[in-house]
Amino acid sequence: MDNAIQEKIDQWLQGRYDEDTKNEIRKLQNENSSELADSFYQNLEFGTGGLRGIMGVGTNRMNKYTVGMATQGYANYLKKSFSDGEVKVAIAHDSRNNSRFFAETTANVFAANGIKVFLFESLRPTPELSFAIRTLGCQGGVVCTASHNPKEYNGYKAYWNDGGQLVPPHDKNVIKEVEQIKSVDDVKWSGGASNITIIGKEMDEQYIEMVKGLSVYPEVIEKHSDLKIVYTPIHGTGITLVPQVLERFGFKNVHIVEEQQTPDGNFPTVAYPNPEEKETMSIGLQKAKELNADILLGTDPDADRVGIGIKNNKGEWVLMNGNQTAVLAFNYVLEARKEKGIAQPNDMIITTIVTTGMADGLASGNGVACYRVLTGFKWIAEMIRLKEGKENYVIGGEESFGLMIGDKIRDKDAVSAVALLCEMAAYEKDKGKTLFDKLIELYIKYGFYKEDLISITKKGMDGQQQIAAMMEAYRNDPPQSINGSKVLKVLDYDSGIETDMQTRDATPINLPKSNVLQFITEDGSLISARPSGTEPKIKFYFSVKEQLDSAADFDRVNQKLDEKIQAIISDMKLK
């Protein structure tokens, strides 16, 4: 065992840690020394979004002590930042194993530091936490969730007073404060029970009313209240609010996937509780097929991501990817607002640098501004804050199955997205069209964009180094061509420079620094490389496009785009 690792292990065995924790360490010493080393070789990093990791004992795991130390650092920063008044935080959690325990641990540490805590009575969707922060006038907040990660994971997402996740300078400043907490002895663990207030149904009601207010065409829903909807919460928090919201919107024909309706941190019916995965949505797809439904929707464990299934032009059930969902949702909000006469001249939409280029065409076609920010809804929230009072935000979204409608919350919200997507299906049905018909119509109008994503995982202690080396190689020696098409531009968001590969001219990128590289080729393809901030993996995003002249050409052009993406992946030796 490495001496530095052994020193950390000894500190836990000799320090103020509970006996169950110490016994688990001793068990690993006897039975699995490599797992023990991985549990202690580094400190679980409090990144710009908070914590995320495998649950277990050790400095590199999610447990009472890593959560408590992170909370102490965050509490210290909140008290410094808002020293002239009462500091309040809201806390929520999802259905994962230990999420309630972590939420209560977080609440106790904040409360022991004299901070007023609003703790949800039981599991709630992440977007409701964002809403609660704004509604209750909190200075911060935390949700205990690992989103769509496998069951072994849990996490801790930190929020600021606007209801968005931490952005500069607060993200880095909180990290510095967390790094100052060197020992569990630095943490105030208890003694502030009177500072904790339990919240629940009243906040639910305010949130549901806010979501209902996002409806553009309630009269269309009334006409198609029998729209056949299949919904799966995938054992997560969506079950607490999605059925209520659909009922409040006026939908009367909603079918819950029974096998996945009970919240369960073991996610017994799926390998990954992620609505992006076809396997995860397979039970819902089967039910939708049996019922001949109009639409299938699924939400991840903390109900901030939404997956959507619809019938294609051959009557087969297919899952939309996140870009297709965003395109349909963006277009509906813009088109319906214009048709209803409520569009504003300063309306805007926001998306990210790795989301489909169709968003720009949709915005231009509807006469609204489209802003692109770094990946993550905290940047969308930050752009809303910067534009407040000058431009009117209506919808934002990104390729990772996230949508945020209206500005009353500042994080992605699958609860309101489910309602909006069902309203959209009713709206198109009223016009005699399916959502797939609408998608093809948009492809013909704005160009057929197709995107794909692959993730390469590098596990273990050297995984991060391998990923860093891969990014460094692309930076130092970028490809001159990809799949036979010349690379025209390289955008390095870490250096903040866009390089013209022909002239070598450099142009500044007006966004915060981020470890992302993009290659734009002569044929209009866009390839993005981005290491994950929460897992030992690197993601590659591919976007290609072709002209689509008619619906009859859809299958041919679709296959051509698929082949193009696979050729790019092969040429870059990513598989």
Coordinates of C-alpha atoms in Angstrom, one line a residue:
M1 CA 0.0 0.0 0.0
D2 CA 1.3 3.5 -0.9
N3 CA 2.5 5.3 2.2
A4 CA 0.3 8.4 1.6
I5 CA -2.8 6.1 1.2
Q6 CA -1.9 4.1 4.3
E7 CA -1.6 7.4 6.2
K8 CA -5.1 8.4 5.3
I9 CA -6.4 4.9 6.2
D10 CA -4.7 5.1 9.6
Q11 CA -6.3 8.5 10.2
W12 CA -9.7 7.1 9.7
L13 CA -9.0 4.0 11.9
Q14 CA -7.7 6.2 14.7
G15 CA -9.9 9.3 14.3
R16 CA -13.4 10.3 15.3
Y17 CA -15.2 8.0 12.9
D18 CA -18.0 5.6 13.8
E19 CA -17.2 1.9 14.5
D20 CA -19.2 0.7 11.5
T21 CA -16.9 2.7 9.2
K22 CA -13.8 1.4 10.9
N23 CA -15.0 -2.2 10.7
E24 CA -15.7 -1.7 7.0
I25 CA -12.1 -0.4 6.5
R26 CA -10.7 -3.5 8.4
K27 CA -12.8 -5.8 6.2
L28 CA -11.5 -4.2 3.0
Q29 CA -7.9 -4.6 4.4
N30 CA -8.5 -8.3 4.7
E31 CA -10.6 -8.9 1.6
N32 CA -10.0 -6.3 -1.1
S33 CA -6.9 -4.1 -0.8
S34 CA -7.3 -2.7 -4.3
E35 CA -10.8 -1.4 -3.5
L36 CA -9.4 0.0 -0.2
A37 CA -6.7 1.8 -2.1
D38 CA -9.2 3.3 -4.6
S39 CA -11.3 4.4 -1.7
F40 CA -8.5 6.5 -0.2
Y41 CA -6.0 7.4 -2.9
Q42 CA -7.5 10.8 -3.3
N43 CA -10.1 13.1 -1.8
L44 CA -13.5 13.0 -3.5
E45 CA -13.3 16.2 -5.4
F46 CA -15.8 19.0 -4.7
G47 CA -16.0 20.2 -8.3
T48 CA -17.8 23.2 -9.7
G49 CA -21.1 21.3 -9.4
G50 CA -20.5 19.7 -6.0
L51 CA -19.8 16.0 -5.2
R52 CA -20.5 12.8 -7.1
G53 CA -19.0 9.4 -6.5
I54 CA -19.5 5.8 -5.5
M55 CA -20.9 5.3 -2.0
G56 CA -18.7 3.7 0.6
V57 CA -16.0 4.4 3.2
G58 CA -13.0 6.5 2.5
T59 CA -11.9 9.9 1.3
N60 CA -12.7 9.1 -2.3
R61 CA -16.3 8.0 -1.6
M62 CA -19.7 9.5 -0.8
N63 CA -20.3 9.0 2.9
K64 CA -21.4 10.9 6.0
Y65 CA -17.9 12.4 6.5
T66 CA -17.2 13.6 2.9
V67 CA -20.7 15.1 2.7
G68 CA -20.4 16.7 6.1
M69 CA -17.0 18.2 5.3
A70 CA -18.3 19.6 2.0
T71 CA -21.3 21.1 3.8
Q72 CA -19.1 22.8 6.4
G73 CA -17.0 24.4 3.7
Y74 CA -20.1 25.6 1.8
A75 CA -21.7 26.8 5.1
N76 CA -18.5 28.9 5.8
Y77 CA -18.7 30.5 2.3
L78 CA -22.4 31.3 2.6
K79 CA -21.9 33.0 6.0
K80 CA -19.0 35.1 4.6
S81 CA -21.0 36.0 1.5
F82 CA -24.2 37.0 3.3
S83 CA -22.7 38.3 6.6
D84 CA -25.2 41.1 7.0
G85 CA -28.4 39.0 7.4
E86 CA -30.0 35.6 8.0
V87 CA -28.7 32.8 5.8
K88 CA -31.3 30.3 4.5
V89 CA -30.9 27.1 2.5
A90 CA -33.3 24.6 1.0
I91 CA -32.4 20.9 0.8
A92 CA -34.0 18.1 -1.3
H93 CA -33.0 14.5 -2.2
D94 CA -34.0 11.8 -4.7
S95 CA -34.8 8.1 -4.4
R96 CA -31.2 6.8 -4.2
N97 CA -29.9 4.7 -1.4
N98 CA -28.7 6.9 1.4
S99 CA -30.1 10.1 -0.2
R100 CA -32.3 10.8 2.8
F101 CA -29.4 10.2 5.2
F102 CA -27.1 12.5 3.2
A103 CA -29.8 15.2 3.0
E104 CA -30.4 15.0 6.8
T105 CA -26.6 15.1 7.4
T106 CA -26.4 18.2 5.2
A107 CA -29.3 19.8 7.0
N108 CA -27.8 19.1 10.5
V109 CA -24.4 20.6 9.5
F110 CA -25.9 23.7 8.1
A111 CA -28.2 24.1 11.1
A112 CA -25.3 23.6 13.5
N113 CA -23.7 26.6 11.8
G114 CA -26.6 28.8 12.5
I115 CA -28.1 28.6 9.0
K116 CA -31.9 28.4 8.6
V117 CA -32.7 25.1 6.8
F118 CA -35.8 24.2 4.8
L119 CA -35.7 20.4 4.4
F120 CA -38.2 18.6 2.2
E121 CA -40.2 16.1 4.1
S122 CA -39.4 13.3 1.6
L123 CA -38.0 12.8 -1.9
R124 CA -38.7 15.6 -4.4
P125 CA -37.6 16.4 -8.0
T126 CA -34.5 18.5 -8.3
P127 CA -36.3 21.3 -10.2
E128 CA -38.6 21.8 -7.2
L129 CA -35.5 22.5 -5.1
S130 CA -34.5 25.2 -7.5
F131 CA -38.0 26.6 -7.3
A132 CA -38.0 26.5 -3.5
I133 CA -34.8 28.4 -3.2
R134 CA -36.3 31.3 -5.2
T135 CA -39.7 31.1 -3.6
L136 CA -38.3 31.1 0.0
G137 CA -35.6 33.7 -0.7
C138 CA -32.8 31.3 0.2
Q139 CA -29.1 32.1 -0.3
G140 CA -28.3 28.6 -1.3
G141 CA -29.4 25.0 -1.5
V142 CA -28.4 21.4 -1.9
V143 CA -29.9 18.4 -3.6
C144 CA -28.6 14.9 -2.8
T145 CA -28.7 13.0 -6.1
A146 CA -26.4 11.4 -8.7
S147 CA -28.9 12.0 -11.4
H148 CA -28.9 9.2 -13.9
N149 CA -25.7 7.4 -12.7
P150 CA -25.8 3.7 -11.7
K151 CA -27.1 2.7 -8.3
E152 CA -23.7 2.6 -6.6
Y153 CA -23.4 6.4 -7.0
N154 CA -24.7 9.3 -5.1
G155 CA -24.0 13.0 -5.2
Y156 CA -24.5 16.5 -3.8
K157 CA -25.3 19.5 -6.0
A158 CA -24.9 23.0 -4.6
Y159 CA -27.1 25.9 -5.6
W160 CA -26.9 29.7 -5.2
N161 CA -29.6 32.3 -4.4
D162 CA -30.9 32.5 -8.0
G163 CA -31.8 28.8 -7.9
G164 CA -29.1 27.9 -10.3
Q165 CA -26.0 25.7 -9.6
L166 CA -22.8 27.5 -8.6
V167 CA -21.1 29.6 -11.3
P168 CA -17.9 31.8 -11.0
P169 CA -16.8 33.2 -8.8
H170 CA -18.9 31.2 -6.2
D171 CA -18.0 27.8 -7.6
K172 CA -14.2 28.2 -7.2
N173 CA -14.6 30.1 -3.9
V174 CA -16.8 27.3 -2.4
I175 CA -14.2 24.8 -3.5
K176 CA -11.5 26.8 -1.7
E177 CA -13.5 26.8 1.5
V178 CA -14.2 23.0 1.2
E179 CA -10.5 22.4 0.8
Q180 CA -9.8 24.2 4.1
I181 CA -11.8 21.6 5.9
K182 CA -8.9 19.2 6.7
S183 CA -10.6 16.9 9.3
V184 CA -14.0 15.7 10.5
D185 CA -13.1 17.6 13.7
D186 CA -13.6 20.9 11.7
V187 CA -17.2 20.0 11.1
K188 CA -20.1 21.2 13.3
W189 CA -22.2 18.1 13.2
S190 CA -25.1 18.8 15.5
G191 CA -26.8 21.3 17.8
G192 CA -29.0 23.3 15.6
A193 CA -32.2 21.3 15.3
S194 CA -34.3 24.3 16.0
N195 CA -33.0 25.9 12.7
I196 CA -34.6 23.1 10.6
T197 CA -38.1 23.6 9.1
I198 CA -39.7 20.7 7.2
I199 CA -41.5 21.6 4.0
G200 CA -43.7 19.7 1.6
K201 CA -47.2 20.0 0.3
E202 CA -47.5 23.8 0.3
M203 CA -44.4 24.1 -1.8
D204 CA -45.7 21.3 -4.1
E205 CA -48.8 23.3 -4.7
Q206 CA -47.0 26.5 -5.5
Y207 CA -44.7 24.6 -7.9
I208 CA -47.6 22.8 -9.6
E209 CA -49.4 26.2 -10.1
M210 CA -46.2 27.7 -11.6
V211 CA -45.9 24.8 -14.1
K212 CA -49.6 25.0 -15.0
G213 CA -48.9 28.7 -15.9
L214 CA -46.5 27.6 -18.6
S215 CA -49.3 26.1 -20.7
V216 CA -49.8 28.0 -23.9
Y217 CA -52.8 26.2 -25.3
P218 CA -55.1 24.9 -22.5
E219 CA -58.0 24.9 -24.9
V220 CA -56.2 22.3 -27.1
I221 CA -55.7 20.1 -24.1
E222 CA -59.4 20.4 -23.2
K223 CA -60.2 19.2 -26.7
H224 CA -57.7 16.3 -26.5
S225 CA -57.9 15.5 -22.8
D226 CA -58.0 11.8 -23.8
L227 CA -54.5 12.0 -25.3
K228 CA -53.1 8.5 -24.4
I229 CA -50.0 9.1 -22.3
V230 CA -47.6 6.5 -20.9
Y231 CA -45.3 7.7 -18.2
T232 CA -42.4 6.0 -16.3
P233 CA -40.6 7.7 -13.3
I234 CA -37.9 4.9 -13.5
H235 CA -38.1 4.3 -9.7
G236 CA -37.4 8.0 -9.1
T237 CA -38.9 11.2 -7.8
G238 CA -41.1 12.0 -10.8
I239 CA -43.9 9.9 -9.4
T240 CA -44.3 12.6 -6.7
L241 CA -45.4 15.4 -9.1
V242 CA -45.6 14.4 -12.7
P243 CA -49.0 12.6 -12.5
Q244 CA -50.4 15.6 -10.5
V245 CA -49.1 18.1 -13.0
L246 CA -50.6 16.1 -16.0
E247 CA -53.9 16.0 -14.2
R248 CA -53.8 19.7 -13.4
F249 CA -53.1 20.4 -17.1
G250 CA -56.3 18.5 -18.0
F251 CA -54.9 15.2 -19.3
K252 CA -57.3 12.3 -18.2
N253 CA -55.8 9.3 -19.9
V254 CA -52.4 8.8 -18.2
H255 CA -50.9 5.3 -17.7
I256 CA -48.1 4.9 -15.2
V257 CA -45.6 2.0 -15.9
E258 CA -46.4 0.0 -12.8
E259 CA -43.1 -2.0 -12.7
Q260 CA -41.2 1.3 -12.4
Q261 CA -43.5 3.5 -10.4
T262 CA -42.2 2.8 -6.9
P263 CA -39.2 4.9 -5.8
D264 CA -36.3 2.5 -5.3
G265 CA -32.6 3.3 -5.1
N266 CA -31.7 -0.2 -6.4
F267 CA -33.4 0.6 -9.7
P268 CA -34.4 -3.1 -10.0
T269 CA -35.8 -3.1 -13.6
V270 CA -32.8 -1.3 -15.2
A271 CA -29.0 -1.3 -15.4
Y272 CA -28.9 2.5 -15.7
P273 CA -31.8 4.7 -14.6
N274 CA -31.3 7.0 -17.6
P275 CA -34.1 7.8 -20.0
E276 CA -31.5 8.2 -22.7
E277 CA -31.0 4.4 -22.7
K278 CA -33.4 2.3 -24.9
E279 CA -33.1 -0.6 -22.4
T280 CA -34.2 1.7 -19.6
M281 CA -37.3 2.8 -21.6
S282 CA -38.0 -0.7 -22.9
I283 CA -40.8 -1.5 -20.4
G284 CA -42.4 1.8 -21.2
L285 CA -42.1 1.3 -24.9
Q286 CA -43.8 -2.1 -24.6
K287 CA -46.7 -0.6 -22.7
A288 CA -47.0 2.3 -25.1
K289 CA -47.2 -0.3 -28.0
E290 CA -49.8 -2.4 -26.2
L291 CA -52.0 0.6 -25.5
N292 CA -51.4 2.2 -28.9
A293 CA -50.5 5.4 -26.9
D294 CA -49.9 8.8 -28.4
I295 CA -46.7 9.5 -26.5
L296 CA -44.3 7.9 -24.0
L297 CA -42.3 9.8 -21.4
G298 CA -39.7 8.9 -18.8
T299 CA -37.9 10.8 -16.2
D300 CA -34.6 10.0 -14.4
P301 CA -34.3 9.5 -10.6
D302 CA -34.2 13.2 -9.7
A303 CA -36.7 14.2 -12.5
D304 CA -34.6 16.7 -14.3
R305 CA -34.1 14.7 -17.5
V306 CA -36.9 13.6 -19.8
G307 CA -37.0 10.9 -22.5
I308 CA -39.7 10.8 -25.1
G309 CA -41.0 8.0 -27.3
I310 CA -43.2 8.5 -30.3
K311 CA -44.3 6.6 -33.4
N312 CA -42.3 7.2 -36.6
N313 CA -43.7 7.5 -40.1
K314 CA -43.9 3.7 -40.3
G315 CA -45.9 3.4 -37.1
E316 CA -42.9 2.0 -35.2
W317 CA -42.1 3.2 -31.6
V318 CA -38.8 5.1 -31.5
L319 CA -37.1 7.1 -28.8
M320 CA -36.2 10.7 -29.6
N321 CA -32.7 11.8 -28.7
G322 CA -32.1 14.9 -26.6
N323 CA -31.5 17.2 -29.6
Q324 CA -34.7 16.1 -31.4
T325 CA -36.7 16.6 -28.2
A326 CA -35.1 20.1 -27.8
V327 CA -35.9 21.0 -31.4
L328 CA -39.6 20.0 -31.0
A329 CA -40.0 21.8 -27.7
F330 CA -38.2 25.0 -28.8
N331 CA -40.3 25.1 -32.0
Y332 CA -43.6 24.5 -30.1
V333 CA -43.0 27.3 -27.6
L334 CA -41.9 29.7 -30.3
E335 CA -44.6 28.8 -32.8
A336 CA -47.5 28.5 -30.2
R337 CA -46.6 31.8 -28.5
K338 CA -46.5 33.6 -31.9
E339 CA -49.8 32.0 -33.0
K340 CA -51.4 32.9 -29.7
G341 CA -50.2 36.5 -30.0
I342 CA -48.1 36.4 -26.8
A343 CA -44.7 36.4 -28.4
Q344 CA -42.5 39.3 -27.3
P345 CA -40.1 41.2 -29.6
N346 CA -37.3 40.5 -27.1
D347 CA -37.9 36.8 -26.6
M348 CA -34.8 34.6 -26.5
I349 CA -33.9 30.9 -26.2
I350 CA -30.6 29.5 -24.8
T351 CA -28.8 26.3 -25.6
T352 CA -25.2 25.0 -25.3
I353 CA -22.2 24.6 -27.5
V354 CA -22.7 20.9 -28.0
T355 CA -26.5 21.1 -28.8
T356 CA -27.8 20.8 -32.3
G357 CA -27.2 23.7 -34.8
M358 CA -30.9 23.5 -35.7
A359 CA -31.6 25.7 -32.6
D360 CA -30.0 28.7 -34.4
G361 CA -32.2 28.1 -37.5
L362 CA -35.3 27.8 -35.4
A363 CA -34.5 31.0 -33.5
S364 CA -33.7 32.9 -36.7
G365 CA -36.9 31.6 -38.4
N366 CA -39.0 32.8 -35.6
G367 CA -37.2 36.2 -35.2
V368 CA -35.8 35.5 -31.7
A369 CA -32.3 35.6 -30.3
C370 CA -30.4 32.3 -29.6
Y371 CA -27.5 32.3 -27.1
R372 CA -25.0 29.4 -26.7
V373 CA -23.4 28.8 -23.4
L374 CA -21.1 26.1 -22.0
T375 CA -22.6 22.7 -21.3
G376 CA -24.7 22.6 -18.2
F377 CA -27.9 24.4 -17.1
K378 CA -26.0 26.5 -14.6
W379 CA -24.7 28.5 -17.6
I380 CA -28.2 28.8 -19.0
A381 CA -29.3 30.1 -15.6
E382 CA -26.4 32.5 -15.6
M383 CA -27.3 33.9 -19.0
I384 CA -30.9 34.4 -17.9
R385 CA -29.6 36.4 -15.0
L386 CA -27.3 38.5 -17.2
K387 CA -30.2 39.3 -19.6
E388 CA -32.8 39.9 -17.0
G389 CA -34.8 43.1 -17.6
K390 CA -33.4 43.3 -21.1
E391 CA -34.5 40.1 -22.9
N392 CA -37.4 37.7 -22.2
Y393 CA -36.3 34.1 -21.7
V394 CA -38.9 31.6 -22.9
I395 CA -37.1 28.2 -23.2
G396 CA -33.7 26.6 -23.0
G397 CA -32.3 23.1 -23.4
E398 CA -29.4 20.9 -24.2
E399 CA -28.7 17.6 -25.9
S400 CA -28.5 15.7 -22.6
F401 CA -32.3 15.3 -22.4
G402 CA -32.8 18.6 -20.4
L403 CA -35.3 21.4 -20.9
M404 CA -36.1 24.5 -18.8
I405 CA -39.3 26.3 -19.6
G406 CA -39.8 29.8 -18.3
D407 CA -37.6 31.6 -15.7
K408 CA -39.3 30.7 -12.5
I409 CA -36.7 27.9 -11.9
R410 CA -33.1 27.9 -12.9
D411 CA -32.3 24.2 -13.6
K412 CA -33.5 21.6 -16.0
D413 CA -37.0 20.5 -15.2
A414 CA -38.4 17.2 -16.5
V415 CA -41.7 17.7 -14.6
S416 CA -42.7 20.8 -16.6
A417 CA -41.1 19.3 -19.7
V418 CA -43.4 16.2 -19.6
A419 CA -46.4 18.5 -19.4
L420 CA -45.2 20.7 -22.2
L421 CA -44.4 17.7 -24.5
C422 CA -47.8 16.3 -23.9
E423 CA -49.4 19.7 -24.7
M424 CA -47.2 19.8 -27.9
A425 CA -48.5 16.3 -28.9
A426 CA -52.1 17.5 -28.4
Y427 CA -51.4 20.6 -30.4
E428 CA -50.0 18.6 -33.4
K429 CA -52.8 16.1 -33.1
D430 CA -55.3 18.9 -33.4
K431 CA -53.6 19.8 -36.7
G432 CA -53.8 16.2 -37.8
K433 CA -50.1 15.5 -37.4
T434 CA -47.9 13.4 -35.2
L435 CA -44.8 14.7 -33.5
F436 CA -42.7 12.7 -36.0
D437 CA -44.5 14.4 -38.9
K438 CA -43.6 17.7 -37.3
L439 CA -39.9 16.7 -36.9
I440 CA -39.6 15.9 -40.6
E441 CA -41.4 19.1 -41.5
L442 CA -38.7 21.0 -39.4
Y443 CA -35.9 19.0 -41.0
I444 CA -37.2 20.1 -44.5
K445 CA -37.4 23.7 -43.4
Y446 CA -34.1 24.1 -41.5
G447 CA -31.9 21.2 -42.7
F448 CA -31.6 17.6 -41.5
Y449 CA -29.2 17.7 -38.5
K450 CA -28.3 14.5 -36.8
E451 CA -26.2 14.1 -33.7
D452 CA -24.7 11.2 -31.8
L453 CA -22.6 10.8 -28.6
I454 CA -20.1 8.3 -27.4
S455 CA -18.5 8.1 -23.9
I456 CA -15.2 6.5 -23.3
T457 CA -14.6 5.5 -19.6
K458 CA -11.2 5.2 -18.1
K459 CA -11.6 3.6 -14.7
G460 CA -9.2 3.4 -11.8
M461 CA -6.5 5.7 -10.4
D462 CA -4.9 6.5 -13.7
G463 CA -8.2 7.0 -15.6
Q464 CA -8.2 10.8 -15.3
Q465 CA -4.5 10.9 -16.4
Q466 CA -5.3 9.0 -19.6
I467 CA -8.2 11.3 -20.4
A468 CA -6.0 14.4 -19.8
A469 CA -3.3 12.9 -22.1
M470 CA -5.9 12.3 -24.8
M471 CA -7.1 16.0 -24.6
E472 CA -3.5 17.2 -24.6
A473 CA -2.7 15.2 -27.7
Y474 CA -5.7 16.8 -29.5
R475 CA -4.6 20.3 -28.4
N476 CA -0.9 19.9 -29.4
D477 CA -1.6 18.1 -32.7
P478 CA -5.2 18.7 -33.9
P479 CA -6.4 16.6 -36.9
Q480 CA -5.9 18.3 -40.3
S481 CA -8.9 16.4 -41.7
I482 CA -11.7 14.2 -40.3
N483 CA -13.4 11.6 -42.5
G484 CA -11.8 13.1 -45.6
S485 CA -13.1 16.6 -44.8
K486 CA -10.6 19.4 -44.0
V487 CA -10.7 20.8 -40.5
L488 CA -11.4 24.5 -40.9
K489 CA -11.6 25.6 -37.3
V490 CA -10.5 24.4 -33.9
L491 CA -12.2 25.9 -30.8
D492 CA -10.4 25.5 -27.6
Y493 CA -12.6 26.6 -24.7
D494 CA -9.8 26.1 -22.2
S495 CA -7.5 28.6 -23.8
G496 CA -10.5 30.7 -25.0
I497 CA -9.1 30.7 -28.5
E498 CA -10.8 29.8 -31.9
T499 CA -8.1 29.0 -34.5
D500 CA -8.6 29.2 -38.3
M501 CA -6.6 26.2 -39.5
Q502 CA -6.0 27.7 -42.9
T503 CA -4.8 31.2 -41.9
R504 CA -3.8 30.4 -38.3
D505 CA -5.7 33.5 -37.2
A506 CA -6.8 33.4 -33.6
T507 CA -10.1 34.8 -32.3
P508 CA -11.2 35.0 -28.7
I509 CA -14.1 32.9 -27.5
N510 CA -16.3 35.0 -25.2
L511 CA -17.2 32.3 -22.7
P512 CA -15.8 31.1 -19.4
K513 CA -12.9 28.6 -19.7
S514 CA -13.9 25.0 -20.0
N515 CA -12.0 21.8 -21.0
V516 CA -13.7 21.4 -24.3
L517 CA -12.3 21.1 -27.9
Q518 CA -14.4 21.4 -31.1
F519 CA -13.4 20.7 -34.6
I520 CA -15.5 22.2 -37.5
T521 CA -14.9 20.6 -40.9
E522 CA -15.4 21.8 -44.4
D523 CA -18.6 19.7 -44.9
G524 CA -20.2 21.3 -41.9
S525 CA -19.6 18.5 -39.4
L526 CA -18.9 19.5 -35.8
I527 CA -17.0 17.2 -33.4
S528 CA -16.7 18.1 -29.7
A529 CA -14.5 16.4 -27.1
R530 CA -15.3 17.0 -23.4
P531 CA -14.1 15.2 -20.3
S532 CA -16.8 14.7 -17.7
G533 CA -16.6 16.8 -14.6
T534 CA -18.1 14.1 -12.4
E535 CA -16.9 10.7 -13.8
P536 CA -13.7 9.3 -15.3
K537 CA -15.0 9.5 -18.8
I538 CA -14.6 11.6 -21.9
K539 CA -17.5 12.4 -24.2
F540 CA -17.3 12.9 -28.0
Y541 CA -20.3 14.7 -29.6
F542 CA -20.9 14.4 -33.4
S543 CA -23.1 16.6 -35.4
V544 CA -23.6 16.2 -39.2
K545 CA -26.2 17.7 -41.6
E546 CA -27.7 17.3 -45.0
Q547 CA -30.5 18.9 -47.0
L548 CA -33.9 17.0 -46.8
D549 CA -36.1 17.8 -49.8
S550 CA -39.2 15.8 -48.9
A551 CA -40.6 13.4 -46.3
A552 CA -40.1 10.6 -48.9
D553 CA -36.3 11.1 -48.7
F554 CA -36.2 10.8 -44.9
D555 CA -35.0 7.2 -44.6
R556 CA -32.3 7.6 -47.3
V557 CA -30.9 10.8 -45.8
N558 CA -31.1 9.4 -42.3
Q559 CA -29.1 6.4 -43.3
K560 CA -26.5 8.6 -45.0
L561 CA -26.1 10.7 -41.9
D562 CA -25.8 7.6 -39.7
E563 CA -23.0 6.3 -42.0
K564 CA -21.3 9.6 -41.9
I565 CA -21.2 9.7 -38.1
Q566 CA -19.8 6.1 -38.0
A567 CA -17.2 7.0 -40.5
I568 CA -16.1 9.9 -38.4
I569 CA -15.9 7.7 -35.3
S570 CA -13.8 5.2 -37.2
D571 CA -11.5 7.8 -38.7
M572 CA -10.8 9.2 -35.3
K573 CA -10.2 5.7 -34.0
L574 CA -12.7 6.1 -31.1
K575 CA -14.0 2.5 -31.4

